[in-house]
Each structure stands twice: as C-alpha cells, then as structure tokens.
mmCIF file of C-alpha atoms in Angstrom:
data_model
loop_
_atom_site.group_PDB
_atom_site.id
_atom_site.type_symbol
_atom_site.label_atom_id
_atom_site.label_comp_id
_atom_site.label_asym_id
_atom_site.label_seq_id
_atom_site.Cartn_x
_atom_site.Cartn_y
_atom_site.Cartn_z
ATOM 1 C CA MET A 1 0.034 0.066 -0.078
ATOM 2 C CA TYR A 2 2.713 2.527 1.008
ATOM 3 C CA GLU A 3 4.385 1.833 -2.431
ATOM 4 C CA TYR A 4 1.478 2.433 -4.692
ATOM 5 C CA VAL A 5 -1.505 4.267 -2.857
ATOM 6 C CA VAL A 6 0.533 6.394 -0.577
ATOM 7 C CA GLY A 7 3.440 6.695 -3.064
ATOM 8 C CA PHE A 8 6.475 6.250 -0.964
ATOM 9 C CA ARG A 9 8.720 4.155 -3.532
ATOM 10 C CA LYS A 10 12.511 4.217 -3.221
ATOM 11 C CA PHE A 11 14.438 4.896 -0.145
ATOM 12 C CA ASP A 12 18.168 5.234 0.378
ATOM 13 C CA PRO A 13 19.518 3.402 3.524
ATOM 14 C CA GLY A 14 18.569 5.657 6.377
ATOM 15 C CA PHE A 15 15.929 7.361 4.362
ATOM 16 C CA ARG A 16 18.025 10.434 3.339
ATOM 17 C CA ASN A 17 16.553 10.360 -0.073
ATOM 18 C CA VAL A 18 12.869 9.098 -0.845
ATOM 19 C CA THR A 19 10.909 9.076 -4.015
ATOM 20 C CA PHE A 20 7.321 10.065 -3.840
ATOM 21 C CA ALA A 21 5.399 8.696 -6.737
ATOM 22 C CA PRO A 22 1.648 7.867 -5.903
ATOM 23 C CA LEU A 23 -0.669 5.933 -8.337
ATOM 24 C CA PHE A 24 -3.964 7.748 -7.668
ATOM 25 C CA ASP A 25 -7.163 5.885 -7.820
ATOM 26 C CA TYR A 26 -10.443 7.796 -8.170
ATOM 27 C CA ARG A 27 -12.194 5.514 -5.836
ATOM 28 C CA LEU A 28 -9.983 6.830 -2.969
ATOM 29 C CA LYS A 29 -10.955 10.441 -2.718
ATOM 30 C CA SER A 30 -8.318 11.072 -0.019
ATOM 31 C CA VAL A 31 -5.409 9.384 1.518
ATOM 32 C CA LYS A 32 -3.562 10.324 4.794
ATOM 33 C CA ALA A 33 -0.404 8.469 5.748
ATOM 34 C CA SER A 34 2.972 8.756 7.374
ATOM 35 C CA LEU A 35 6.147 6.998 7.216
ATOM 36 C CA LYS A 36 8.696 6.941 10.224
ATOM 37 C CA THR A 37 12.281 7.415 9.293
ATOM 38 C CA SER A 38 15.568 7.947 11.095
ATOM 39 C CA TYR A 39 15.132 11.550 10.334
ATOM 40 C CA GLY A 40 11.498 11.778 11.600
ATOM 41 C CA LYS A 41 8.080 11.130 10.177
ATOM 42 C CA ILE A 42 7.079 12.160 6.728
ATOM 43 C CA ASN A 43 3.279 13.167 6.727
ATOM 44 C CA ILE A 44 1.257 12.853 3.359
ATOM 45 C CA ASN A 45 -2.236 13.952 2.934
ATOM 46 C CA TYR A 46 -3.859 14.149 -0.611
ATOM 47 C CA GLU A 47 -7.277 14.694 -1.947
ATOM 48 C CA LEU A 48 -8.374 13.769 -5.633
ATOM 49 C CA GLU A 49 -10.979 15.590 -7.801
ATOM 50 C CA THR A 50 -11.372 18.504 -5.628
ATOM 51 C CA ASN A 51 -13.192 20.680 -8.261
ATOM 52 C CA LYS A 52 -14.630 20.526 -11.861
ATOM 53 C CA GLU A 53 -11.203 20.707 -13.243
ATOM 54 C CA HIS A 54 -10.133 17.442 -11.413
ATOM 55 C CA LYS A 55 -7.594 19.388 -9.274
ATOM 56 C CA ILE A 56 -5.442 17.329 -6.907
ATOM 57 C CA LYS A 57 -4.258 18.795 -3.700
ATOM 58 C CA LEU A 58 -1.314 17.338 -1.657
ATOM 59 C CA GLU A 59 0.210 18.270 1.527
ATOM 60 C CA ILE A 60 3.496 16.827 2.486
ATOM 61 C CA ASP A 61 5.658 17.327 5.692
ATOM 62 C CA ILE A 62 9.265 16.419 5.282
ATOM 63 C CA PRO A 63 11.848 16.151 8.174
ATOM 64 C CA PHE A 64 14.693 18.267 7.890
ATOM 65 C CA GLY A 65 17.851 16.538 6.435
ATOM 66 C CA MET A 66 15.780 14.648 3.958
ATOM 67 C CA ASN A 67 15.220 14.951 0.231
ATOM 68 C CA VAL A 68 12.013 13.707 -1.459
ATOM 69 C CA LYS A 69 11.698 13.559 -5.300
ATOM 70 C CA ILE A 70 8.216 14.226 -6.386
ATOM 71 C CA ILE A 71 6.896 12.313 -9.406
ATOM 72 C CA LEU A 72 3.199 13.153 -9.892
ATOM 73 C CA PRO A 73 1.203 10.997 -12.232
ATOM 74 C CA ARG A 74 -0.477 12.623 -15.194
ATOM 75 C CA SER A 75 1.527 15.792 -14.697
ATOM 76 C CA LYS A 76 3.747 15.846 -17.763
ATOM 77 C CA ASN A 77 3.789 19.414 -18.928
ATOM 78 C CA ALA A 78 1.312 20.418 -16.196
ATOM 79 C CA LEU A 79 1.771 23.304 -14.000
ATOM 80 C CA ILE A 80 2.494 22.398 -10.472
ATOM 81 C CA ASN A 81 1.797 24.667 -7.658
ATOM 82 C CA ILE A 82 4.030 24.342 -4.757
ATOM 83 C CA ASN A 83 3.423 26.834 -1.889
ATOM 84 C CA GLY A 84 2.335 29.265 -4.260
ATOM 85 C CA GLN A 85 5.074 28.880 -6.869
ATOM 86 C CA GLU A 86 4.333 27.223 -10.314
ATOM 87 C CA MET A 87 6.799 24.582 -11.515
ATOM 88 C CA LYS A 88 7.015 21.645 -14.105
ATOM 89 C CA GLY A 89 8.376 18.281 -14.228
ATOM 90 C CA ASN A 90 10.020 16.197 -11.374
ATOM 91 C CA ILE A 91 10.564 17.999 -8.287
ATOM 92 C CA ILE A 92 13.028 17.622 -5.266
ATOM 93 C CA LEU A 93 11.959 18.862 -1.995
ATOM 94 C CA LYS A 94 13.951 19.214 1.130
ATOM 95 C CA GLY A 95 12.890 19.410 4.696
ATOM 96 C CA GLY A 96 9.614 21.458 5.304
ATOM 97 C CA GLU A 97 6.017 21.721 4.873
ATOM 98 C CA TYR A 98 4.539 21.740 1.281
ATOM 99 C CA HIS A 99 1.057 22.559 -0.202
ATOM 100 C CA ILE A 100 1.129 21.098 -3.665
ATOM 101 C CA SER A 101 -1.821 21.230 -6.232
ATOM 102 C CA TYR A 102 -2.129 20.627 -9.978
ATOM 103 C CA ILE A 103 -4.765 19.680 -12.501
ATOM 104 C CA PRO A 104 -3.673 16.328 -14.131
ATOM 105 C CA ILE A 105 -3.611 16.152 -17.970
ATOM 106 C CA GLN A 106 -6.087 13.279 -17.921
ATOM 107 C CA SER A 107 -8.896 13.007 -15.491
ATOM 108 C CA TYR A 108 -8.963 9.894 -13.105
ATOM 109 C CA VAL A 109 -12.839 9.734 -13.331
ATOM 110 C CA LYS A 110 -13.871 6.743 -15.433
ATOM 111 C CA GLY A 111 -17.286 7.273 -17.165
ATOM 112 C CA TYR A 112 -19.718 5.358 -19.225
ATOM 113 C CA GLU A 113 -19.812 5.595 -23.024
ATOM 114 C CA LEU A 114 -21.587 4.136 -25.938
ATOM 115 C CA SER A 115 -18.542 1.637 -25.973
ATOM 116 C CA THR A 116 -19.404 0.270 -22.576
ATOM 117 C CA SER A 117 -20.766 -3.028 -22.525
ATOM 118 C CA VAL A 118 -24.560 -3.660 -22.115
ATOM 119 C CA SER A 119 -23.896 -5.840 -18.936
ATOM 120 C CA MET A 120 -22.182 -2.871 -17.223
ATOM 121 C CA ILE A 121 -24.890 -0.516 -18.160
ATOM 122 C CA LEU A 122 -27.674 -2.870 -16.842
ATOM 123 C CA GLU A 123 -25.771 -3.054 -13.526
ATOM 124 C CA ASN A 124 -26.509 0.711 -12.980
ATOM 125 C CA ARG A 125 -30.236 1.143 -12.236
ATOM 126 C CA SER A 126 -30.160 4.800 -12.588
ATOM 127 C CA LEU A 127 -28.730 4.518 -16.114
ATOM 128 C CA VAL A 128 -31.237 1.980 -17.048
ATOM 129 C CA HIS A 129 -34.195 4.072 -15.661
ATOM 130 C CA GLN A 130 -32.788 7.016 -17.557
ATOM 131 C CA ILE A 131 -32.513 5.207 -20.910
ATOM 132 C CA ASP A 132 -35.820 3.634 -20.401
ATOM 133 C CA SER A 133 -37.298 7.193 -19.949
ATOM 134 C CA ILE A 134 -36.018 8.148 -23.571
ATOM 135 C CA ASP A 135 -37.019 4.852 -25.206
ATOM 136 C CA LYS A 136 -38.248 1.848 -23.141
ATOM 137 C CA THR A 137 -37.774 -0.566 -26.088
ATOM 138 C CA ILE A 138 -33.929 -0.343 -26.340
ATOM 139 C CA LEU A 139 -33.345 -2.328 -23.100
ATOM 140 C CA GLU A 140 -36.562 -4.163 -22.830
ATOM 141 C CA LYS A 141 -35.390 -7.407 -24.677
ATOM 142 C CA ILE A 142 -32.032 -7.265 -23.124
ATOM 143 C CA LYS A 143 -33.431 -7.465 -19.466
ATOM 144 C CA ARG A 144 -34.960 -10.917 -20.414
ATOM 145 C CA PRO A 145 -33.134 -14.106 -21.042
ATOM 146 C CA GLY A 146 -33.044 -15.165 -24.584
ATOM 147 C CA ASN A 147 -31.260 -14.887 -27.985
ATOM 148 C CA ILE A 148 -31.039 -11.025 -28.031
ATOM 149 C CA ARG A 149 -29.638 -10.813 -24.627
ATOM 150 C CA ASP A 150 -27.183 -13.493 -25.333
ATOM 151 C CA MET A 151 -26.055 -11.769 -28.607
ATOM 152 C CA PHE A 152 -25.551 -8.363 -26.965
ATOM 153 C CA ILE A 153 -25.051 -8.652 -23.293
ATOM 154 C CA ASP A 154 -21.138 -8.317 -23.581
ATOM 155 C CA LYS A 155 -21.233 -6.162 -26.538
ATOM 156 C CA PRO A 156 -20.941 -2.294 -26.531
ATOM 157 C CA LEU A 157 -24.275 -0.483 -26.252
ATOM 158 C CA MET A 158 -23.657 1.091 -29.612
ATOM 159 C CA ASP A 159 -23.917 -2.290 -31.232
ATOM 160 C CA LEU A 160 -27.454 -2.717 -29.774
ATOM 161 C CA LEU A 161 -28.421 0.737 -30.741
ATOM 162 C CA LYS A 162 -27.267 0.072 -34.398
ATOM 163 C CA HIS A 163 -29.117 -3.251 -34.403
ATOM 164 C CA TYR A 164 -32.406 -1.562 -33.379
ATOM 165 C CA HIS A 165 -31.795 1.283 -35.962
ATOM 166 C CA ILE A 166 -32.024 3.998 -33.212
ATOM 167 C CA SER A 167 -32.081 7.390 -34.446
ATOM 168 C CA LYS A 168 -28.876 9.694 -34.199
ATOM 169 C CA GLU A 169 -30.949 12.010 -32.020
ATOM 170 C CA ILE A 170 -31.970 9.434 -29.456
ATOM 171 C CA SER A 171 -28.340 8.092 -29.627
ATOM 172 C CA GLU A 172 -27.001 11.390 -28.722
ATOM 173 C CA LYS A 173 -29.390 11.770 -25.768
ATOM 174 C CA ILE A 174 -28.325 8.346 -24.415
ATOM 175 C CA GLU A 175 -24.511 9.310 -24.916
ATOM 176 C CA LYS A 176 -25.274 12.536 -22.968
ATOM 177 C CA ILE A 177 -26.760 10.540 -20.083
ATOM 178 C CA LEU A 178 -23.925 8.076 -20.098
ATOM 179 C CA LYS A 179 -21.248 10.825 -19.944
ATOM 180 C CA GLN A 180 -22.966 12.206 -16.687
ATOM 181 C CA GLU A 181 -22.473 8.989 -14.805
ATOM 182 C CA THR A 182 -19.248 7.641 -13.516
ATOM 183 C CA LEU A 183 -18.258 4.143 -13.157
ATOM 184 C CA TYR A 184 -17.167 4.157 -9.593
#
C-alpha cells in the first residue's frame, strides 16, 4: 500500500533520499499516511478531484535533512503549484511543509460511453431508468433471458443501438446521459 497508493517508492539506506510517486485511484478520494524514518516522520495527505477541473491537492511534511523526489502521475507539462510557486516536471523537495496542487492532464474519473458493455450498463439502475425514459424498447429485450440478450449482453451499447436502428437524435441523448454517470 505505501508503495502504490501512498506513493513512497524508493528509499536510500537511512531514508535520506525518498521518492514519492503515488498511483492515484479515483475511488480513494483522499489518503492520509505517514512513514517513520531515522530523520523523523514524513506525513502525506492528498485529495483527488477537488473541483470541476479535477484538481489534486497534496500536503507533505518532510523532516529536515531529507530529500524527497516528487513524481506526480499525469503531470507531464502540467503546472504544479508548490507553496504558491508554479513549477513543471519532477521536483526534489528538502525538509519542510509543502502544499502542492495541480490539474492532471487526464482525469481519473472513468465514465460510461456508448462503447461500454450492455452488461455494465444494466448493473446501474439509474442509467437503465434514464435510458428507459428516453425509449423503453432499447433495453426491454436485453433485460429478459433469450437470444437477443445472449447476442448483446457483452457487446458495446452502440452495437445494440445500431441493431435496433435507433436514431442519431436518441443515440445522442443516451450518450449525454452516459457521460454524466461515473463508473465508480
């Protein structure tokens, strides 16, 4: 856990140099952890998806005498704000308290799409209800056991829409609904 979720990766003997490179997961909105070292305790606290731009905020407390290399995922060419100063790339911080934030170049939120399998869509009652409110016939035959269900259950929703010759207008409405829901 410390290596991937929290992000403490490489350590020198004695912990003088540490690499902090977390692998963020949208399902964990925030993580708070610490690591005891011979220099003292490193404290880390981060929050994901803190606004509409998917900003990530981190606080890291580094004991004096230590160097921490910061490698933030999805940050290539992104502006990283550290204690009010903007920087880019991998950063090495020395002992102190740091407030870091950045907007990742790609969101961590995974959403539904027309390429999402029919089976995954059927697992989300809210989505099924919303699609039914547009056109009840689209998912009607899929909900019951039989040939149509067997044919399309593991296929992308767009294949089902094509099979039923659903209009572009209705397909666009469904796509809009899908984009508003997240998989997690």
